[in-house]
């Protein structure tokens, strides 16, 4: 009897132990499932928070102002004068960027434009859709190829006659642009149109810039084939404190391929009411960029350059009207620049610097004046320049 009782009690203990063990195992499994679910929720929350942080950081980076600049220092020697000079030609700073609701802005000032501080660009822009641009403010008028280039994109130490004397013009106004792109996988611009209306030769005193006759400028860039561009443009604006005006027609083209750049441009400026004789200007250049092998070399590229440019007698209107023998103002504008030819040969050495692109330039300029009138700074010269961009 005792033996049977002990066996029964042992069996009951064994069953009880197995029951407790099964309950414990079941409880541990439930806890593990709950723990995994909690960890999954926490991981999902961390992923969500990280995605929000990345989105905010990307948004902040997208709308962060972009700072750019260019510094050009040069040395010039004129053999005929047996004299030389150093000059800080440009010390430009610009800030620009995108804003919410498809808008943009740009501010650019030159702290040393031939020794003076000058505001260059100050405009705001809206882009209702990607291909359309509407800008208002101070900006370069859409005209020419070379006259529209920023100093950071120029090939020679000194600008062409078209870019400096005959076609250079900034003004305050409204400009509209539209870009037509090709389709397919190799999408590229086919036609870029820009046109605007402006105050007319009154940057310094915009409060008195009321006008009755409109000033306008328009340019089309047509790219019929890869690397080839044909650029016609027209400009009409007032000069000499709005007492005279002119119309300019310009046709230019360039081709780029395998380091070669060939460009030619012709401009004709016609003054209204016979205020000055018609002015013709030509600019033609060839540049070949030859890369240098070896990642440790100081220079990464050498450019071989040649340019010929020409201009007729020209008046920018800044000196007003010429005077007769009695000192009285006539109806003819005073001459600003005399007729001239120039040939420029040059080398440009690009320093291997991915962060601050740096160019070292050596140019020789040869001038011809058929009727005299050479300015002190517009004679045969040797130019050495260092340009840094950031």
Short mmCIF file of C-alpha atoms in Angstrom, two decimals:
data_model
loop_
_atom_site.label_atom_id
_atom_site.label_comp_id
_atom_site.label_asym_id
_atom_site.label_seq_id
_atom_site.Cartn_x
_atom_site.Cartn_y
_atom_site.Cartn_z
CA UNK A 1 0.00 0.00 0.00
CA UNK A 2 2.75 2.36 0.94
CA UNK A 3 4.57 1.47 -2.19
CA UNK A 4 1.52 2.23 -4.33
CA UNK A 5 0.97 5.53 -2.52
CA UNK A 6 4.56 6.60 -3.08
CA UNK A 7 4.24 5.73 -6.77
CA UNK A 8 1.08 7.74 -7.11
CA UNK A 9 2.57 10.75 -5.33
CA UNK A 10 5.67 10.52 -7.50
CA UNK A 11 3.55 10.43 -10.61
CA UNK A 12 1.56 13.43 -9.47
CA UNK A 13 4.77 15.35 -8.74
CA UNK A 14 6.11 14.47 -12.14
CA UNK A 15 2.92 15.66 -13.87
CA UNK A 16 2.93 18.83 -11.78
CA UNK A 17 6.55 19.49 -12.70
CA UNK A 18 5.83 18.91 -16.38
CA UNK A 19 2.84 21.24 -16.19
CA UNK A 20 4.87 23.98 -14.51
CA UNK A 21 7.64 23.49 -17.10
CA UNK A 22 5.18 23.75 -20.01
CA UNK A 23 3.58 26.87 -18.51
CA UNK A 24 7.01 28.42 -18.10
CA UNK A 25 7.96 27.58 -21.69
CA UNK A 26 4.69 29.01 -22.96
CA UNK A 27 5.21 32.21 -20.96
CA UNK A 28 8.76 32.63 -22.27
CA UNK A 29 7.56 32.21 -25.88
CA UNK A 30 4.88 34.85 -25.44
CA UNK A 31 7.39 37.23 -23.88
CA UNK A 32 9.79 36.68 -26.74
CA UNK A 33 7.09 37.38 -29.32
CA UNK A 34 6.06 40.51 -27.45
CA UNK A 35 9.69 41.61 -27.20
CA UNK A 36 10.22 41.10 -30.93
CA UNK A 37 7.09 43.07 -31.70
CA UNK A 38 8.30 45.90 -29.45
CA UNK A 39 11.73 45.91 -31.10
CA UNK A 40 10.06 45.99 -34.54
CA UNK A 41 7.97 48.99 -33.51
CA UNK A 42 11.03 50.79 -32.13
CA UNK A 43 13.01 50.02 -35.30
CA UNK A 44 10.18 51.32 -37.50
CA UNK A 45 10.03 54.51 -35.46
CA UNK A 46 13.81 54.98 -35.75
CA UNK A 47 13.61 54.49 -39.53
CA UNK A 48 10.76 57.00 -39.76
CA UNK A 49 12.62 59.56 -37.66
CA UNK A 50 15.81 59.07 -39.70
CA UNK A 51 13.88 59.49 -42.96
CA UNK A 52 12.36 62.72 -41.68
CA UNK A 53 15.81 63.99 -40.65
CA UNK A 54 17.25 63.14 -44.07
CA UNK A 55 14.32 64.82 -45.83
CA UNK A 56 14.75 67.96 -43.72
CA UNK A 57 18.52 67.93 -44.31
CA UNK A 58 17.97 67.52 -48.06
CA UNK A 59 15.43 70.34 -48.08
CA UNK A 60 17.80 72.55 -46.11
CA UNK A 61 20.66 71.73 -48.49
CA UNK A 62 18.44 72.44 -51.52
CA UNK A 63 17.62 75.94 -50.29
CA UNK A 64 21.02 76.73 -48.80
CA UNK A 65 22.51 79.91 -50.39
CA UNK A 66 25.36 79.16 -52.79
CA UNK A 67 28.42 81.42 -52.55
CA UNK A 68 30.69 81.85 -55.58
CA UNK A 69 33.52 84.18 -56.41
CA UNK A 70 36.30 85.04 -58.82
CA UNK A 71 39.58 86.85 -58.23
CA UNK A 72 41.74 88.03 -61.13
CA UNK A 73 45.09 89.67 -60.67
CA UNK A 74 47.25 90.61 -63.64
CA UNK A 75 50.45 92.26 -64.82
CA UNK A 76 50.74 94.20 -68.09
CA UNK A 77 53.79 95.49 -69.93
CA UNK A 78 53.53 97.86 -72.92
CA UNK A 79 56.76 97.88 -74.97
CA UNK A 80 55.98 101.17 -76.78
CA UNK A 81 55.60 102.98 -73.47
CA UNK A 82 58.35 100.95 -71.77
CA UNK A 83 56.01 100.87 -68.79
CA UNK A 84 54.11 98.26 -66.82
CA UNK A 85 51.41 97.99 -64.17
CA UNK A 86 49.74 95.57 -61.77
CA UNK A 87 45.96 95.44 -61.51
CA UNK A 88 43.21 93.62 -59.65
CA UNK A 89 40.79 93.26 -62.52
CA UNK A 90 37.95 91.49 -60.72
CA UNK A 91 37.12 90.59 -57.13
CA UNK A 92 33.58 89.33 -57.54
CA UNK A 93 31.33 87.70 -54.99
CA UNK A 94 27.92 86.29 -55.78
CA UNK A 95 25.30 84.57 -53.69
CA UNK A 96 22.30 82.83 -55.16
CA UNK A 97 20.08 79.83 -54.87
CA UNK A 98 16.63 78.33 -55.00
CA UNK A 99 13.66 79.22 -52.83
CA UNK A 100 10.43 77.32 -52.11
CA UNK A 101 7.56 77.58 -54.59
CA UNK A 102 9.87 77.47 -57.62
CA UNK A 103 11.77 80.72 -57.26
CA UNK A 104 15.43 81.77 -57.40
CA UNK A 105 17.61 84.77 -56.65
CA UNK A 106 21.09 86.15 -57.32
CA UNK A 107 23.20 88.97 -55.91
CA UNK A 108 26.60 89.71 -57.45
CA UNK A 109 28.95 92.54 -56.63
CA UNK A 110 32.46 93.30 -57.91
CA UNK A 111 34.63 94.78 -55.17
CA UNK A 112 37.28 95.85 -57.66
CA UNK A 113 36.00 96.42 -61.20
CA UNK A 114 38.90 98.51 -62.52
CA UNK A 115 39.29 99.92 -59.01
CA UNK A 116 35.58 100.56 -58.32
CA UNK A 117 32.86 98.74 -56.38
CA UNK A 118 29.97 97.92 -58.72
CA UNK A 119 26.74 96.00 -58.32
CA UNK A 120 26.48 93.58 -61.22
CA UNK A 121 23.41 91.42 -60.68
CA UNK A 122 20.47 91.75 -58.31
CA UNK A 123 17.45 89.79 -59.49
CA UNK A 124 14.71 87.44 -58.38
CA UNK A 125 13.20 84.77 -60.59
CA UNK A 126 10.15 82.54 -60.65
CA UNK A 127 9.95 79.28 -62.60
CA UNK A 128 6.24 78.34 -62.92
CA UNK A 129 7.43 75.21 -64.68
CA UNK A 130 10.86 73.82 -65.39
CA UNK A 131 11.36 75.27 -68.88
CA UNK A 132 10.08 78.79 -68.14
CA UNK A 133 12.03 81.58 -66.39
CA UNK A 134 10.74 85.03 -65.40
CA UNK A 135 13.31 87.40 -63.84
CA UNK A 136 13.05 90.97 -62.59
CA UNK A 137 15.87 93.18 -61.36
CA UNK A 138 19.33 94.26 -62.48
CA UNK A 139 20.83 91.78 -64.92
CA UNK A 140 22.82 91.43 -68.11
CA UNK A 141 20.69 92.04 -71.15
CA UNK A 142 20.37 88.90 -73.32
CA UNK A 143 22.62 89.78 -76.24
CA UNK A 144 25.69 88.42 -78.06
CA UNK A 145 27.86 85.42 -77.17
CA UNK A 146 31.05 86.96 -75.84
CA UNK A 147 29.39 90.00 -74.24
CA UNK A 148 27.16 87.66 -72.25
CA UNK A 149 30.04 85.72 -70.70
CA UNK A 150 30.90 86.05 -67.03
CA UNK A 151 34.61 86.79 -66.38
CA UNK A 152 34.98 83.24 -65.03
CA UNK A 153 34.06 81.88 -68.49
CA UNK A 154 36.32 84.12 -70.58
CA UNK A 155 39.21 82.61 -72.53
CA UNK A 156 41.56 85.62 -72.66
CA UNK A 157 42.90 88.03 -70.07
CA UNK A 158 41.20 91.00 -71.77
CA UNK A 159 37.71 90.94 -73.24
CA UNK A 160 36.99 91.29 -76.93
CA UNK A 161 35.84 94.65 -78.35
CA UNK A 162 32.31 93.24 -78.63
CA UNK A 163 32.33 92.13 -75.00
CA UNK A 164 33.88 95.30 -73.57
CA UNK A 165 33.07 98.30 -75.77
CA UNK A 166 30.37 97.59 -78.34
CA UNK A 167 28.00 94.97 -76.89
CA UNK A 168 28.36 95.11 -73.10
CA UNK A 169 25.14 96.22 -71.39
CA UNK A 170 23.45 95.64 -68.05
CA UNK A 171 20.14 97.21 -67.08
CA UNK A 172 17.15 96.92 -64.76
CA UNK A 173 14.09 95.25 -66.19
CA UNK A 174 11.99 92.16 -66.77
CA UNK A 175 13.32 89.14 -68.63
CA UNK A 176 11.53 85.99 -69.77
CA UNK A 177 13.22 82.81 -70.94
CA UNK A 178 12.12 79.44 -72.23
CA UNK A 179 14.11 76.27 -73.06
CA UNK A 180 13.03 73.66 -75.61
CA UNK A 181 14.66 70.29 -74.92
CA UNK A 182 14.99 67.23 -77.12
CA UNK A 183 13.33 64.00 -76.06
CA UNK A 184 14.74 60.55 -75.55
CA UNK A 185 17.54 59.26 -73.37
CA UNK A 186 20.06 61.85 -74.66
CA UNK A 187 17.88 64.87 -73.83
CA UNK A 188 19.65 68.19 -74.43
CA UNK A 189 18.64 71.81 -75.11
CA UNK A 190 17.56 72.46 -78.70
CA UNK A 191 16.56 76.13 -78.45
CA UNK A 192 16.97 78.62 -75.60
CA UNK A 193 15.00 81.86 -75.93
CA UNK A 194 15.52 84.94 -73.73
CA UNK A 195 13.91 88.36 -74.15
CA UNK A 196 13.28 91.35 -71.93
CA UNK A 197 12.36 95.00 -71.61
CA UNK A 198 14.49 97.39 -69.59
CA UNK A 199 14.70 100.94 -68.23
CA UNK A 200 17.31 102.02 -70.75
CA UNK A 201 20.78 103.08 -69.62
CA UNK A 202 20.04 104.13 -66.07
CA UNK A 203 21.62 101.79 -63.51
CA UNK A 204 22.89 104.43 -61.11
CA UNK A 205 19.71 106.44 -60.63
CA UNK A 206 16.74 104.13 -60.92
CA UNK A 207 14.37 106.53 -59.16
CA UNK A 208 14.40 108.77 -62.24
CA UNK A 209 14.25 105.86 -64.68
CA UNK A 210 10.79 106.68 -66.01
CA UNK A 211 10.70 106.01 -69.74
CA UNK A 212 8.33 106.54 -72.64
CA UNK A 213 10.29 104.64 -75.30
CA UNK A 214 10.89 100.99 -74.49
CA UNK A 215 14.35 99.42 -74.43
CA UNK A 216 14.51 95.74 -75.27
CA UNK A 217 16.89 92.89 -75.90
CA UNK A 218 16.37 89.33 -77.18
CA UNK A 219 18.62 86.35 -77.89
CA UNK A 220 18.09 82.89 -79.32
CA UNK A 221 20.54 80.01 -78.85
CA UNK A 222 19.92 77.26 -81.38
CA UNK A 223 21.77 73.93 -81.10
CA UNK A 224 21.16 72.08 -84.41
CA UNK A 225 23.79 69.45 -83.54
CA UNK A 226 25.78 68.42 -80.51
CA UNK A 227 28.56 70.95 -79.89
CA UNK A 228 27.25 73.44 -82.47
CA UNK A 229 25.42 76.66 -81.58
CA UNK A 230 24.00 79.48 -83.70
CA UNK A 231 23.15 82.61 -81.72
CA UNK A 232 21.30 85.58 -83.27
CA UNK A 233 20.32 88.52 -81.01
CA UNK A 234 18.97 92.06 -81.13
CA UNK A 235 19.18 94.98 -78.73
CA UNK A 236 17.65 98.45 -78.66
CA UNK A 237 18.36 100.87 -75.83
CA UNK A 238 18.95 104.51 -74.93
CA UNK A 239 22.28 106.19 -74.15
CA UNK A 240 23.55 109.71 -73.40
CA UNK A 241 20.96 110.22 -70.63
CA UNK A 242 18.22 109.03 -73.01
CA UNK A 243 18.95 111.73 -75.55
CA UNK A 244 20.07 109.16 -78.12
CA UNK A 245 19.45 105.49 -78.81
CA UNK A 246 20.72 102.69 -80.99
CA UNK A 247 19.79 99.25 -82.33
CA UNK A 248 22.31 96.43 -82.51
CA UNK A 249 22.06 93.20 -84.49
CA UNK A 250 24.42 90.34 -83.68
CA UNK A 251 24.99 86.93 -85.23
CA UNK A 252 27.41 84.47 -83.68
CA UNK A 253 28.24 80.79 -83.83
CA UNK A 254 30.59 78.37 -82.12
CA UNK A 255 31.55 74.72 -82.28
CA UNK A 256 33.05 72.59 -79.49
CA UNK A 257 34.39 69.04 -79.71
CA UNK A 258 37.34 67.10 -78.28
CA UNK A 259 38.89 70.14 -76.59
CA UNK A 260 38.51 72.38 -79.65
CA UNK A 261 36.47 75.60 -79.51
CA UNK A 262 35.93 77.69 -82.66
CA UNK A 263 33.85 80.87 -82.46
CA UNK A 264 32.94 83.78 -84.72
CA UNK A 265 30.66 86.75 -84.12
CA UNK A 266 29.58 89.83 -86.07
CA UNK A 267 27.80 92.87 -84.60
CA UNK A 268 26.34 95.94 -86.32
CA UNK A 269 25.24 98.94 -84.23
CA UNK A 270 23.03 101.59 -85.87
CA UNK A 271 22.41 104.91 -84.11
CA UNK A 272 19.01 106.54 -84.49
CA UNK A 273 18.60 110.07 -85.92
CA UNK A 274 22.13 109.99 -87.36
CA UNK A 275 23.57 110.51 -83.87
CA UNK A 276 26.73 108.60 -84.83
CA UNK A 277 28.06 106.54 -87.71
CA UNK A 278 27.23 102.85 -87.93
CA UNK A 279 29.64 100.67 -85.96
CA UNK A 280 30.68 97.20 -87.09
CA UNK A 281 32.54 94.78 -84.86
CA UNK A 282 34.01 91.30 -85.37
CA UNK A 283 35.30 88.70 -82.96
CA UNK A 284 36.82 85.37 -84.07
CA UNK A 285 38.74 82.92 -81.90
CA UNK A 286 40.15 79.41 -81.80
CA UNK A 287 41.02 77.56 -78.59
CA UNK A 288 42.43 74.08 -78.19
CA UNK A 289 42.51 72.53 -74.70
CA UNK A 290 45.08 69.78 -74.37
CA UNK A 291 44.89 67.63 -71.20
CA UNK A 292 48.14 66.62 -69.50
CA UNK A 293 48.72 63.06 -68.37
CA UNK A 294 49.83 62.20 -64.87
CA UNK A 295 47.71 62.86 -61.79
CA UNK A 296 50.69 64.27 -59.89
CA UNK A 297 51.55 66.97 -62.42
CA UNK A 298 50.99 70.57 -61.29
CA UNK A 299 49.01 71.49 -64.40
CA UNK A 300 46.15 69.38 -65.70
CA UNK A 301 45.62 71.18 -69.01
CA UNK A 302 47.21 73.64 -71.45
CA UNK A 303 45.12 75.77 -73.79
CA UNK A 304 46.47 77.24 -77.01
CA UNK A 305 44.56 80.37 -78.04
CA UNK A 306 44.30 82.81 -80.92
CA UNK A 307 41.85 85.67 -81.46
CA UNK A 308 41.25 88.42 -83.99
CA UNK A 309 38.83 91.24 -83.26
CA UNK A 310 37.92 94.53 -84.91
CA UNK A 311 35.71 97.54 -84.30
CA UNK A 312 34.78 100.77 -86.12
CA UNK A 313 34.67 104.17 -84.46
CA UNK A 314 32.27 103.80 -81.55
CA UNK A 315 30.32 105.92 -79.06
CA UNK A 316 28.89 104.56 -75.81
CA UNK A 317 27.16 107.87 -75.09
CA UNK A 318 28.82 108.39 -71.71
CA UNK A 319 30.62 111.54 -72.88
CA UNK A 320 27.41 113.01 -74.29
CA UNK A 321 27.43 115.00 -77.53
CA UNK A 322 30.42 116.43 -79.37
CA UNK A 323 30.98 120.20 -79.40
CA UNK A 324 31.60 122.50 -82.31
CA UNK A 325 34.40 125.04 -82.64
CA UNK A 326 32.44 127.50 -80.47
CA UNK A 327 31.98 125.00 -77.66
CA UNK A 328 28.30 124.36 -78.36
CA UNK A 329 26.87 120.84 -78.23
CA UNK A 330 26.06 119.31 -81.60
CA UNK A 331 23.60 116.53 -82.52
CA UNK A 332 26.45 114.03 -82.94
CA UNK A 333 27.65 111.85 -80.07
CA UNK A 334 31.24 112.19 -78.90
CA UNK A 335 33.53 109.34 -79.94
CA UNK A 336 34.47 106.87 -77.21
CA UNK A 337 36.70 104.40 -79.04
CA UNK A 338 38.59 104.79 -82.30
CA UNK A 339 38.63 102.24 -85.11
CA UNK A 340 41.11 99.43 -84.45
CA UNK A 341 42.25 95.89 -85.19
CA UNK A 342 43.81 93.49 -82.69
CA UNK A 343 45.46 90.08 -82.77
CA UNK A 344 45.82 88.14 -79.51
CA UNK A 345 47.91 85.01 -78.97
CA UNK A 346 47.85 83.19 -75.67
CA UNK A 347 48.50 80.20 -73.46
CA UNK A 348 46.43 79.18 -70.44
CA UNK A 349 47.71 76.71 -67.85
CA UNK A 350 44.99 75.10 -65.69
CA UNK A 351 46.25 74.18 -62.22
CA UNK A 352 45.19 70.76 -60.93
CA UNK A 353 42.87 72.03 -58.20
CA UNK A 354 39.39 70.45 -57.93
CA UNK A 355 38.26 72.82 -55.17
CA UNK A 356 39.47 76.22 -56.41
CA UNK A 357 39.94 76.14 -60.21
CA UNK A 358 42.99 78.26 -61.04
CA UNK A 359 44.21 79.46 -64.44
CA UNK A 360 47.56 81.04 -65.32
CA UNK A 361 47.37 83.07 -68.55
CA UNK A 362 49.98 84.55 -70.83
CA UNK A 363 48.71 86.78 -73.67
CA UNK A 364 50.30 88.99 -76.28
CA UNK A 365 48.11 91.66 -77.91
CA UNK A 366 49.02 93.48 -81.12
CA UNK A 367 46.93 96.58 -82.05
CA UNK A 368 46.51 98.50 -85.32
CA UNK A 369 44.83 101.94 -85.44
CA UNK A 370 44.19 103.05 -89.06
CA UNK A 371 43.47 106.66 -88.02
CA UNK A 372 45.23 106.90 -84.66
CA UNK A 373 43.49 107.62 -81.37
CA UNK A 374 45.00 104.82 -79.27
CA UNK A 375 44.22 105.01 -75.55
CA UNK A 376 47.01 104.62 -73.05
CA UNK A 377 45.76 101.17 -71.95
CA UNK A 378 44.82 99.99 -75.46
CA UNK A 379 48.22 99.46 -77.09
CA UNK A 380 50.54 96.54 -77.83
CA UNK A 381 51.03 94.66 -74.57
CA UNK A 382 52.10 91.50 -72.80
CA UNK A 383 49.64 90.29 -70.16
CA UNK A 384 50.16 87.74 -67.38
CA UNK A 385 47.15 86.83 -65.26
CA UNK A 386 46.19 84.50 -62.43
CA UNK A 387 42.50 83.72 -62.02
CA UNK A 388 40.99 81.78 -59.09
CA UNK A 389 37.36 80.65 -58.95
CA UNK A 390 35.36 79.19 -56.09
#
